Tab-separated table of C-alpha atoms in Angstrom:
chain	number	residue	atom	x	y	z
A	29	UNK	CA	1.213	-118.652	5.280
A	30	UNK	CA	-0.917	-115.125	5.565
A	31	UNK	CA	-3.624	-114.219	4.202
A	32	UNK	CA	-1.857	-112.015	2.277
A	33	UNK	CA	0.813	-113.839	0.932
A	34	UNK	CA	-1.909	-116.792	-0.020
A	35	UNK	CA	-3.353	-113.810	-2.026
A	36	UNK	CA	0.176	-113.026	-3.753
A	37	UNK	CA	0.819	-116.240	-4.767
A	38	UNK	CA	-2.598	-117.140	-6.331
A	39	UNK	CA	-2.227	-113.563	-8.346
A	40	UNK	CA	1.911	-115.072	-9.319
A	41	UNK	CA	0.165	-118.302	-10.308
A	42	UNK	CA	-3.326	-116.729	-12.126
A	43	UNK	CA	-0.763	-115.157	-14.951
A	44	UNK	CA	0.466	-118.535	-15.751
A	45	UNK	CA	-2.585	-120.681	-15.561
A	46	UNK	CA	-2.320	-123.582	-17.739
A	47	UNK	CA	-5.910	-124.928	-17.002
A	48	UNK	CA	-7.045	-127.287	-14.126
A	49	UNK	CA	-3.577	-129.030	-14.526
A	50	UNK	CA	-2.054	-125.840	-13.117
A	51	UNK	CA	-4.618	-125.144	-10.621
A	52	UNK	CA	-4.021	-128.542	-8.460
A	53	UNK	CA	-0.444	-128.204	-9.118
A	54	UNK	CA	-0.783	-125.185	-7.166
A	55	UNK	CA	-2.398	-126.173	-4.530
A	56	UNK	CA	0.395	-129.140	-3.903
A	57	UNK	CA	2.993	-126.511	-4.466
A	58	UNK	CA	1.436	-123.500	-1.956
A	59	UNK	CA	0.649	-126.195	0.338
A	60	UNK	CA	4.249	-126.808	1.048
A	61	UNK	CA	5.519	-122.891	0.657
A	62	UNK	CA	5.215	-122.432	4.962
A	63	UNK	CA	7.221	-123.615	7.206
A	64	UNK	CA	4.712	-124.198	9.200
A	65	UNK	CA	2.166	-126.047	6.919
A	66	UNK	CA	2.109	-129.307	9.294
A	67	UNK	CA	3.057	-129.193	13.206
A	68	UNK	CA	2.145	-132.851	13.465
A	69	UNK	CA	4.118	-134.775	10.457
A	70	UNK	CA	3.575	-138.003	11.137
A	71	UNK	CA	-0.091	-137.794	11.405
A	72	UNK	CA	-0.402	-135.233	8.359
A	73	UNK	CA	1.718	-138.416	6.517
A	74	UNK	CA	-1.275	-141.005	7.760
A	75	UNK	CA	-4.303	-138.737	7.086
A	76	UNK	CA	-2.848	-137.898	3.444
A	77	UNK	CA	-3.560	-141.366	1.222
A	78	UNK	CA	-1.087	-140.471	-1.893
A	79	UNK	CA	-3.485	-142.636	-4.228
A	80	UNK	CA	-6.507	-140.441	-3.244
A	81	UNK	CA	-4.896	-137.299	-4.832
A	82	UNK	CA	-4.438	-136.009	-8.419
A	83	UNK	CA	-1.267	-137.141	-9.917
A	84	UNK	CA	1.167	-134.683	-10.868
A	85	UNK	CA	2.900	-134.993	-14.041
A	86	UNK	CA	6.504	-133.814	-13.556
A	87	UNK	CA	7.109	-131.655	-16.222
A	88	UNK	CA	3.879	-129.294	-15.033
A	89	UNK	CA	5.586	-129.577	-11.867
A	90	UNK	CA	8.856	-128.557	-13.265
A	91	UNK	CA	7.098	-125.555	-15.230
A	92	UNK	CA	5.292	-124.264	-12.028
A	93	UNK	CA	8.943	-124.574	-9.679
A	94	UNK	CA	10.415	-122.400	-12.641
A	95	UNK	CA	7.675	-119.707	-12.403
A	96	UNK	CA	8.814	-119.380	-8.695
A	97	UNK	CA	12.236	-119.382	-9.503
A	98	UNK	CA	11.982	-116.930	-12.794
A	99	UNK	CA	13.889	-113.927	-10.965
A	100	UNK	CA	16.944	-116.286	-10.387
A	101	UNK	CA	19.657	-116.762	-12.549
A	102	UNK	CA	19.391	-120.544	-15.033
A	103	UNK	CA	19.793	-123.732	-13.406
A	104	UNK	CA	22.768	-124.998	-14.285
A	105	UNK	CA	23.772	-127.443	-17.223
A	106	UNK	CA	25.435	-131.090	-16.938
A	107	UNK	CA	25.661	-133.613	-19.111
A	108	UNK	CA	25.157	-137.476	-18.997
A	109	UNK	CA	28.966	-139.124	-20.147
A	110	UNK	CA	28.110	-142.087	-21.953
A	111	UNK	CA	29.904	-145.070	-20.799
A	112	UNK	CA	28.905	-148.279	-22.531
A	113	UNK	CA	31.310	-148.826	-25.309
A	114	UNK	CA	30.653	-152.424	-26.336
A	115	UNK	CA	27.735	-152.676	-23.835
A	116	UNK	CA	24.900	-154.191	-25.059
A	117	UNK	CA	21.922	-152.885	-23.069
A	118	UNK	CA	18.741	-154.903	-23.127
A	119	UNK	CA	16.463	-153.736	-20.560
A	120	UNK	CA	15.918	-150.102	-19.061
A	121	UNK	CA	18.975	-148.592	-17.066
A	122	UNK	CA	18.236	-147.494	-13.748
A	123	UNK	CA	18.625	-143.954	-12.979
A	124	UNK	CA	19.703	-143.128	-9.408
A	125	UNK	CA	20.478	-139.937	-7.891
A	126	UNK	CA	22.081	-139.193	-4.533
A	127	UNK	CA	22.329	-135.873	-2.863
A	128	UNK	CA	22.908	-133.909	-0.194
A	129	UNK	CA	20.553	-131.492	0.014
A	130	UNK	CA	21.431	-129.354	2.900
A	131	UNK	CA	18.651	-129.137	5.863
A	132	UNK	CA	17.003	-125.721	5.655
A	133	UNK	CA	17.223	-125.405	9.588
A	134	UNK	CA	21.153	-126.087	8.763
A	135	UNK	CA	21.292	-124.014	5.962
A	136	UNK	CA	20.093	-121.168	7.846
A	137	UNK	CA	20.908	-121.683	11.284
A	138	UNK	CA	24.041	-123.650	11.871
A	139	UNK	CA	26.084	-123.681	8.979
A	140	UNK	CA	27.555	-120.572	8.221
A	141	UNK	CA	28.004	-120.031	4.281
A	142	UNK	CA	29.506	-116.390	4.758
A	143	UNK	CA	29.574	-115.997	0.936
A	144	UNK	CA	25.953	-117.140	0.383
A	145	UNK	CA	23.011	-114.526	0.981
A	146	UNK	CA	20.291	-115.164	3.242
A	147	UNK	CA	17.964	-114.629	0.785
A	148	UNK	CA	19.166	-117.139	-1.303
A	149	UNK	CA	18.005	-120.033	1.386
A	150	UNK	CA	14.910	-119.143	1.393
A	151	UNK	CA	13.051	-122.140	1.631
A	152	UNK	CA	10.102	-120.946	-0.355
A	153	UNK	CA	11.974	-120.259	-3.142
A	154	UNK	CA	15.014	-122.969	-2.026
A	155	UNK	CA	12.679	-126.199	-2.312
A	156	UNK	CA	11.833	-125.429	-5.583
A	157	UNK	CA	15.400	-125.622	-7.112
A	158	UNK	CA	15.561	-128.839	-5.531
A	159	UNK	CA	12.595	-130.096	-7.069
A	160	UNK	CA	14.120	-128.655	-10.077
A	161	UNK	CA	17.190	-130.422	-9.802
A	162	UNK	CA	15.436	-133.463	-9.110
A	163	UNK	CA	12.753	-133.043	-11.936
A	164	UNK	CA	15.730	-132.117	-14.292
A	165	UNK	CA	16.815	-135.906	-14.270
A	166	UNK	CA	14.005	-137.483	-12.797
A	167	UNK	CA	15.681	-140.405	-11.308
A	168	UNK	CA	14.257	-144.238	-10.907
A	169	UNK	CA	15.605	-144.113	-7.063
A	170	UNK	CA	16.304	-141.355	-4.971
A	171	UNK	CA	18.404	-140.985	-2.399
A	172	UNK	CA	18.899	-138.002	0.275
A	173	UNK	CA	20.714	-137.035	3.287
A	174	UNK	CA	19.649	-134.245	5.202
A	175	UNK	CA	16.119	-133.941	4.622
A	176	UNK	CA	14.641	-132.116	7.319
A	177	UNK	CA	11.277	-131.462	5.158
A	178	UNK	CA	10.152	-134.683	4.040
A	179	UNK	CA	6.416	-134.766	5.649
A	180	UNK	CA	5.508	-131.640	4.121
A	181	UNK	CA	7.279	-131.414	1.433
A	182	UNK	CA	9.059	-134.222	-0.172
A	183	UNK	CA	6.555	-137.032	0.608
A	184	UNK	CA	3.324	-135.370	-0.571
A	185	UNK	CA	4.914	-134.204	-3.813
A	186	UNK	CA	7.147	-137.252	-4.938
A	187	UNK	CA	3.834	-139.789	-4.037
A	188	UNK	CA	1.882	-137.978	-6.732
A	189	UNK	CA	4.562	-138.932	-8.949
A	190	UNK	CA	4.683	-142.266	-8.633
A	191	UNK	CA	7.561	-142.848	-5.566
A	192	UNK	CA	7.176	-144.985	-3.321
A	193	UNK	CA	9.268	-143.589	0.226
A	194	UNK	CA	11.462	-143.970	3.516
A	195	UNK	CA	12.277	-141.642	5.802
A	196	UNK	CA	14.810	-142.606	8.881
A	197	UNK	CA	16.000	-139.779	11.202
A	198	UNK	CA	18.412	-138.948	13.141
A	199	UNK	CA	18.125	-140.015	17.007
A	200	UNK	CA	19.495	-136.465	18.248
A	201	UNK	CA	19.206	-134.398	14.862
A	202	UNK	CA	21.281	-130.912	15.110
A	203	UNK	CA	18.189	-129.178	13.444
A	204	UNK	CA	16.656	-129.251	16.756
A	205	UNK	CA	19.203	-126.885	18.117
A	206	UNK	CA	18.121	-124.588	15.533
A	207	UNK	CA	14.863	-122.014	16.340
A	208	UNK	CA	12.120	-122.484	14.317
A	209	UNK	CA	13.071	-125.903	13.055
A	210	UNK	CA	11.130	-128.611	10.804
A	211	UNK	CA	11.832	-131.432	12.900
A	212	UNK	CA	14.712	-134.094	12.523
A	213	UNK	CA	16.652	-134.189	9.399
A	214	UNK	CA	17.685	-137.758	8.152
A	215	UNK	CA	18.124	-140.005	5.418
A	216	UNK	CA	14.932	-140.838	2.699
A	217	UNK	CA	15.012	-143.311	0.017
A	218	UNK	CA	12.478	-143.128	-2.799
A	219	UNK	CA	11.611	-145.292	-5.812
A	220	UNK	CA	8.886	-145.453	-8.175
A	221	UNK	CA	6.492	-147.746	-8.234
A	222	UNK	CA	6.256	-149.104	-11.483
A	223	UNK	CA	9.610	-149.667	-12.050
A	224	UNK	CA	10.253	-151.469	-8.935
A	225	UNK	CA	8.143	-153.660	-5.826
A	226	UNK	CA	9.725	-153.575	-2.409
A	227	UNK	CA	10.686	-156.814	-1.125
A	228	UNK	CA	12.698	-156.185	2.470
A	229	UNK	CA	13.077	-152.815	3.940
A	230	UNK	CA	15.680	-152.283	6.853
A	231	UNK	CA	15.981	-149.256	9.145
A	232	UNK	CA	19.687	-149.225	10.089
A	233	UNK	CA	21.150	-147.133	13.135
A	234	UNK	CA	24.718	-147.334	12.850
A	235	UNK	CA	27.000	-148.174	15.498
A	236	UNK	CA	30.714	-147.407	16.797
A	237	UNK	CA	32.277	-149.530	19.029
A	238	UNK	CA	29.483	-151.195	19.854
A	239	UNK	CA	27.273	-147.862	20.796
A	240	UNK	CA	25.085	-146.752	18.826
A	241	UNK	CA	25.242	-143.437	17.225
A	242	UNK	CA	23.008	-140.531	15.613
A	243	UNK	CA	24.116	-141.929	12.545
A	244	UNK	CA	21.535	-143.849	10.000
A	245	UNK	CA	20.961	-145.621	7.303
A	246	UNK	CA	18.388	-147.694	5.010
A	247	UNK	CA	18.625	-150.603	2.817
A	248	UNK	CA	15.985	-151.602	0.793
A	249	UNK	CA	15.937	-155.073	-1.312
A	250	UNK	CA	13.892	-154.306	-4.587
A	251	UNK	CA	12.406	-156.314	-7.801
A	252	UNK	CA	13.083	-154.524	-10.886
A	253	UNK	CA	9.067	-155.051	-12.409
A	254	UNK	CA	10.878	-155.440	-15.990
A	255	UNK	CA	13.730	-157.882	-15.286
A	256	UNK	CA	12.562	-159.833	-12.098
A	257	UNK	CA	15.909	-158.979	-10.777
A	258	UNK	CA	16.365	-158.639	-7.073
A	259	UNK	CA	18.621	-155.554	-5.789
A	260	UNK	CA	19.314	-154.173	-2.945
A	261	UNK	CA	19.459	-150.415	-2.645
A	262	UNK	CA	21.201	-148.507	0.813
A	263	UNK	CA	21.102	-144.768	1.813
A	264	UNK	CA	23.154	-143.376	4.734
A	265	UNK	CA	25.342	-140.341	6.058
A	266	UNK	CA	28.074	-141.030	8.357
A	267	UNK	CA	29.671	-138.577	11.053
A	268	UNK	CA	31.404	-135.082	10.021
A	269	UNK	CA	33.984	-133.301	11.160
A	270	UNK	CA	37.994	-133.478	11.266
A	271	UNK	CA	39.360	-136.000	13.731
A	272	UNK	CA	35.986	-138.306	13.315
A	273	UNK	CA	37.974	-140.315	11.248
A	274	UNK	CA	38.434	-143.721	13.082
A	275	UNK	CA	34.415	-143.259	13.742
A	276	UNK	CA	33.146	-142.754	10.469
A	277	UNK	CA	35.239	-146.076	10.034
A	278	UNK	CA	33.192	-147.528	12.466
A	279	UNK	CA	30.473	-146.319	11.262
A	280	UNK	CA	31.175	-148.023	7.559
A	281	UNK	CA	32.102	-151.390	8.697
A	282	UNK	CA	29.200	-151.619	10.537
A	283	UNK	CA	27.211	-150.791	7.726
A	284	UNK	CA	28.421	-153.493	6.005
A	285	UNK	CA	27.993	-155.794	7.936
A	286	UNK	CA	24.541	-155.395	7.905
A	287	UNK	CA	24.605	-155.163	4.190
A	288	UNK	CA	26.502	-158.931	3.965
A	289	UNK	CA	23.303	-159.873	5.888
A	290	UNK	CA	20.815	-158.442	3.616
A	291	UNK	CA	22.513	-159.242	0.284
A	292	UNK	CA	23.024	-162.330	1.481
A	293	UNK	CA	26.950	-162.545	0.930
A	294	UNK	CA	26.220	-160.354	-2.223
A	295	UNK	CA	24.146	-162.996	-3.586
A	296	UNK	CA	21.635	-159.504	-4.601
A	297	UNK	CA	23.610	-157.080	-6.112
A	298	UNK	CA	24.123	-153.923	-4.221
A	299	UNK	CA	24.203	-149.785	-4.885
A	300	UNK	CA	24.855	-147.732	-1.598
A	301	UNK	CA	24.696	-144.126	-2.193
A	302	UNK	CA	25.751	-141.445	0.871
A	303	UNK	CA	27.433	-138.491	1.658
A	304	UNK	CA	30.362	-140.365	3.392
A	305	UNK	CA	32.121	-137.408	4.992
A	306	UNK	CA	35.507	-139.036	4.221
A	307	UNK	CA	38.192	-138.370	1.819
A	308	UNK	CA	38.873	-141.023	-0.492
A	309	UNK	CA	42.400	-141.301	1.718
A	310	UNK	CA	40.321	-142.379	4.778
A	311	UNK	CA	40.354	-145.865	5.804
A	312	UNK	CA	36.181	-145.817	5.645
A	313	UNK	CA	37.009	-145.373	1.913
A	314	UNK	CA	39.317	-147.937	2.149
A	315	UNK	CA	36.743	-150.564	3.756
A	316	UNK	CA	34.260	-149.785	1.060
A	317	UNK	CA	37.034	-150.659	-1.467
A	318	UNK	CA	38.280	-153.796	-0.342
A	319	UNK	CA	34.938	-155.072	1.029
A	320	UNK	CA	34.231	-158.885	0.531
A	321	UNK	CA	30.749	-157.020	-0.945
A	322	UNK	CA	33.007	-156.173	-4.345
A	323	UNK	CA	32.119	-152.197	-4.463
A	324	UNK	CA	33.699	-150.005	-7.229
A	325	UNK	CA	32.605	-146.220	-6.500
A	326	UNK	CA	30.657	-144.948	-9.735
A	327	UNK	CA	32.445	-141.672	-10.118
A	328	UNK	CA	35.838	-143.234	-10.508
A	329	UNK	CA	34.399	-143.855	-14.017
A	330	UNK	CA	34.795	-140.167	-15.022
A	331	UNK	CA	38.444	-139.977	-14.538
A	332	UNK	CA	40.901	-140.290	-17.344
A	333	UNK	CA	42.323	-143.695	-15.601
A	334	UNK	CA	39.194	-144.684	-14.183
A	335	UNK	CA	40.626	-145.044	-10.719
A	336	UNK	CA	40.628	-141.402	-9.559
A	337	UNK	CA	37.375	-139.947	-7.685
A	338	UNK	CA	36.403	-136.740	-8.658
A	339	UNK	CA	38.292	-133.506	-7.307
A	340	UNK	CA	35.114	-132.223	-5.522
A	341	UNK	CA	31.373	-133.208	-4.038
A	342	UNK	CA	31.181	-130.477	-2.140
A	343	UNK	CA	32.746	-127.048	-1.997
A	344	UNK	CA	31.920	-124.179	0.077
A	345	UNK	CA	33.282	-121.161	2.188
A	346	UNK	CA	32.955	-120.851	6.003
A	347	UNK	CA	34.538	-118.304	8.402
A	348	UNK	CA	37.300	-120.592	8.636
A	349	UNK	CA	38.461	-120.564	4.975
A	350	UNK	CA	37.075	-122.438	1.801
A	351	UNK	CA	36.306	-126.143	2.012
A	352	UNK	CA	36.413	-128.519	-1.088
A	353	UNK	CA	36.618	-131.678	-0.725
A	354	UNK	CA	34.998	-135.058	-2.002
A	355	UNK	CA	32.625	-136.658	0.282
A	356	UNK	CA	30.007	-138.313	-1.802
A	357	UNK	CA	29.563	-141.483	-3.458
A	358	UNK	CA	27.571	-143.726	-5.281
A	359	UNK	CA	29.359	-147.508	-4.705
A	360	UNK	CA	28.179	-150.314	-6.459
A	361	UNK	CA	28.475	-154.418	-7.183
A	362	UNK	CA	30.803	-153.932	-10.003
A	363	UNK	CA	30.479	-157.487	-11.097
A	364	UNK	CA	26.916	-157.955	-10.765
A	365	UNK	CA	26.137	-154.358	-12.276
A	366	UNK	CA	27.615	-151.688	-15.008
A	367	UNK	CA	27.753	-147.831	-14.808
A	368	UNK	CA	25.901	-146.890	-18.270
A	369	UNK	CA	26.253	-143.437	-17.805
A	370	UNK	CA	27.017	-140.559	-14.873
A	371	UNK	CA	26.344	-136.769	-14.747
A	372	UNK	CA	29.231	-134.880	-15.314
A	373	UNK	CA	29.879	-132.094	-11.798
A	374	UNK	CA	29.597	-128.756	-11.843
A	375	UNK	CA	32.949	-126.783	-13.310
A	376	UNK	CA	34.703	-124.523	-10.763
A	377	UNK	CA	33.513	-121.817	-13.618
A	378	UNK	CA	30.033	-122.692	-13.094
A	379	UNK	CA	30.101	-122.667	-9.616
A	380	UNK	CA	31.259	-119.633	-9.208
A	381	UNK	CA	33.520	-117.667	-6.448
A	382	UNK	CA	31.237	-117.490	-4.120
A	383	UNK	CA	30.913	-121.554	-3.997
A	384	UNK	CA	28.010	-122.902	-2.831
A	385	UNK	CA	25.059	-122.878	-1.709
A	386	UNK	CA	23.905	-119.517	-3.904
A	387	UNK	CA	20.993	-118.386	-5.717
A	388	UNK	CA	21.102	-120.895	-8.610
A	389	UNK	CA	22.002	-123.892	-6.373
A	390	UNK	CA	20.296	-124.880	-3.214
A	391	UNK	CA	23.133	-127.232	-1.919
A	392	UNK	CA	26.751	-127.174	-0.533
A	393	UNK	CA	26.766	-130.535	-2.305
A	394	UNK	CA	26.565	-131.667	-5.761
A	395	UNK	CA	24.363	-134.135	-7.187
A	396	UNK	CA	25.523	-137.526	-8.382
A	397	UNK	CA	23.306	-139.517	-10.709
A	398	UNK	CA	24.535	-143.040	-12.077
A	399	UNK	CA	22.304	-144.973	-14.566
A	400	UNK	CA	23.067	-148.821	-13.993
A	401	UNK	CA	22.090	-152.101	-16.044
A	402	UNK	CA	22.120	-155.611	-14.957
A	403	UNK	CA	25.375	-157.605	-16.030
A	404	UNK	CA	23.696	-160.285	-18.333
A	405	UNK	CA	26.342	-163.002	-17.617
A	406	UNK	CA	25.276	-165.247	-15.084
A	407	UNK	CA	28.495	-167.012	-14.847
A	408	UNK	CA	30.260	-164.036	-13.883
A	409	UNK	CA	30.785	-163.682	-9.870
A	410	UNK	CA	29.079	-160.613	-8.039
């Protein structure tokens, strides 16, 4: 960052000061409004000790992303569907949001939204509606694919709110094609602290046909602090592209096979959140469905039957035409664990013609967000 865009933003900032609470917020936020903020990340990540700096309360964070963001149009609205008729809930739901965020070196470089202004990816103004998002529903766990800013901006941020965090990227990461990249992008799993202690942490690089790919994951066995329960929680992002179809399948069963392993037959319940890349008609779909594991995929809950996915995760427009499909997905132990409630998508009416990403969402992807509760029979099988 210049000198003289330091100066701009501390004059932007000086009209809103809200005290010393607003001041150190500031600093966090500038620190992470360059690109080029940290060249080394890894040893930025060790020198920074999250428990030596201020905490940030998120809702001053939230306040200070929408000062940034006051020339853009609203976020936009969603709301929770409640799903626990004759559910008696006695302990704390766990909130847990997966998305997509789209790497900025993708975003800008590779990806080609020809309906989306460059201006609108701006990652100075870009990161913030992903905090917003993020802040807006301020999960328990958080899961993310394409994160191709997580050591400066992610990590430092999300620490001062209480997350713990895991970052796993990709062996040969397509950012790096891109000029001016961030580094890698990959998966990251966070969770907060006081809600949860990590017990077992895996760093999983998928294979196909017995190679291994540039395809990751991470599963992560946790204690819920309140309950003493023991779940295990799993973040990956398999292959894209038309006619990958028999890989991404490849890709899945070998993630659960690992995931037998650490759930020890599904003796610990299990949530595995990802942007699949797959159509509910593929057969990696299929394998998540049928799996000895006992997975139901959340959003199924939102259709009328309660069998249908949802018509779209993602929807954008490339040169070659517009793309809408449903990718995403949030499975779960559907014995072990209930769906409470789950954010409703955007409408096609919200999202606009353009599709996305645009100027009031920094994503080709939609957010899911699930809030779960332990099943309190112990007789009942996983």
């Amino acid at each position: 960052m210049s000198h003289e865009e330091k100066r701009h933003w501390e004059r932007k900032f000086a009209v809103y000061s809200m005290g010393n609470s607003t001041s150190r917020l500031y600093s966090a936020l500038a620190k992470t409004l360059s690109d080029g903020a940290v060249s080394k990340h890894q040893e930025y990540l060790e020198q920074t000790d999250p428990d030596l700096l201020d905490p940030i309360d998120p809702k001053d964070l939230l306040e200070e992303c929408q000062i940034v963001l006051q020339k853009r149009p609203a976020r936009l609205q969603r709301e929770f569907v409640d799903l626990t008729a004759n559910f008696a809930r006695n302990h704390q739901p766990i909130r847990v949001m997966q998305w997509n965020i789209l790497a900025q070196a993708l975003g800008e470089g590779k990806d080609n939204f020809v309906q989306c202004p460059l201006e609108a990816l701006r990652w100075e103004e870009r990161k913030c509606l992903i905090l917003e998002e993020i802040l807006a529903y301020q999960p328990d766990i958080l899961c993310l694919q394409e994160v191709d800013h997580y050591f400066d901006t992610f990590q430092p941020l999300l620490s001062r709110m209480g997350y713990q965090s895991t970052f796993f990227p990709k062996p040969w990461s397509p950012c790096l094609d891109v000029e001016c990249n961030n580094g890698p992008d990959g998966c990251a799993l966070f969770f907060l602290k006081d809600r949860f202690t990590l017990v077992n942490s895996t760093n999983i690089r998928l294979t196909a046909m017995k190679l291994k790919t540039n395809q990751v994951a991470i599963a992560q066995t946790l204690k819920c602090n309140e309950t003493g329960k023991l779940f295990c929680i799993a973040v990956t992002h398999l292959k894209a592209r038309n006619g990958w179809e028999r890989f991404r399948y490849a890709q899945g069963s070998d993630l659960l096979e690992n995931l037998k392993v650490i759930t020890q037959e599904a003796k610990i319940p299990l949530i595995v959140c990802g942007d699949f890349n797959a159509e509910p008609t593929e057969m990696v779909y299929k394998e998540f469905s049928n799996s000895s594991l006992n997975l139901n995929s959340a959003y199924k809950l939102l259709s009328a039957d309660g069998l249908s996915e949802p018509p779209y995760t993602t929807w954008k427009i490339r040169p070659s035409g517009e793309c809408r499909h449903t990718l995403d997905y949030i499975w779960y132990s559907q014995h072990a664990l209930k769906v409470s409630a789950a954010l409703r998508l955007l409408t096609e009416e919200q999202i606009g013609p353009n599709r996305l990403p645009s100027f009031n969402y920094p994503s080709d992807h939609l957010s899911l967000v699930c809030d779960f509760s332990f099943n309190e029979d112990p007789d009942r099988l996983l």
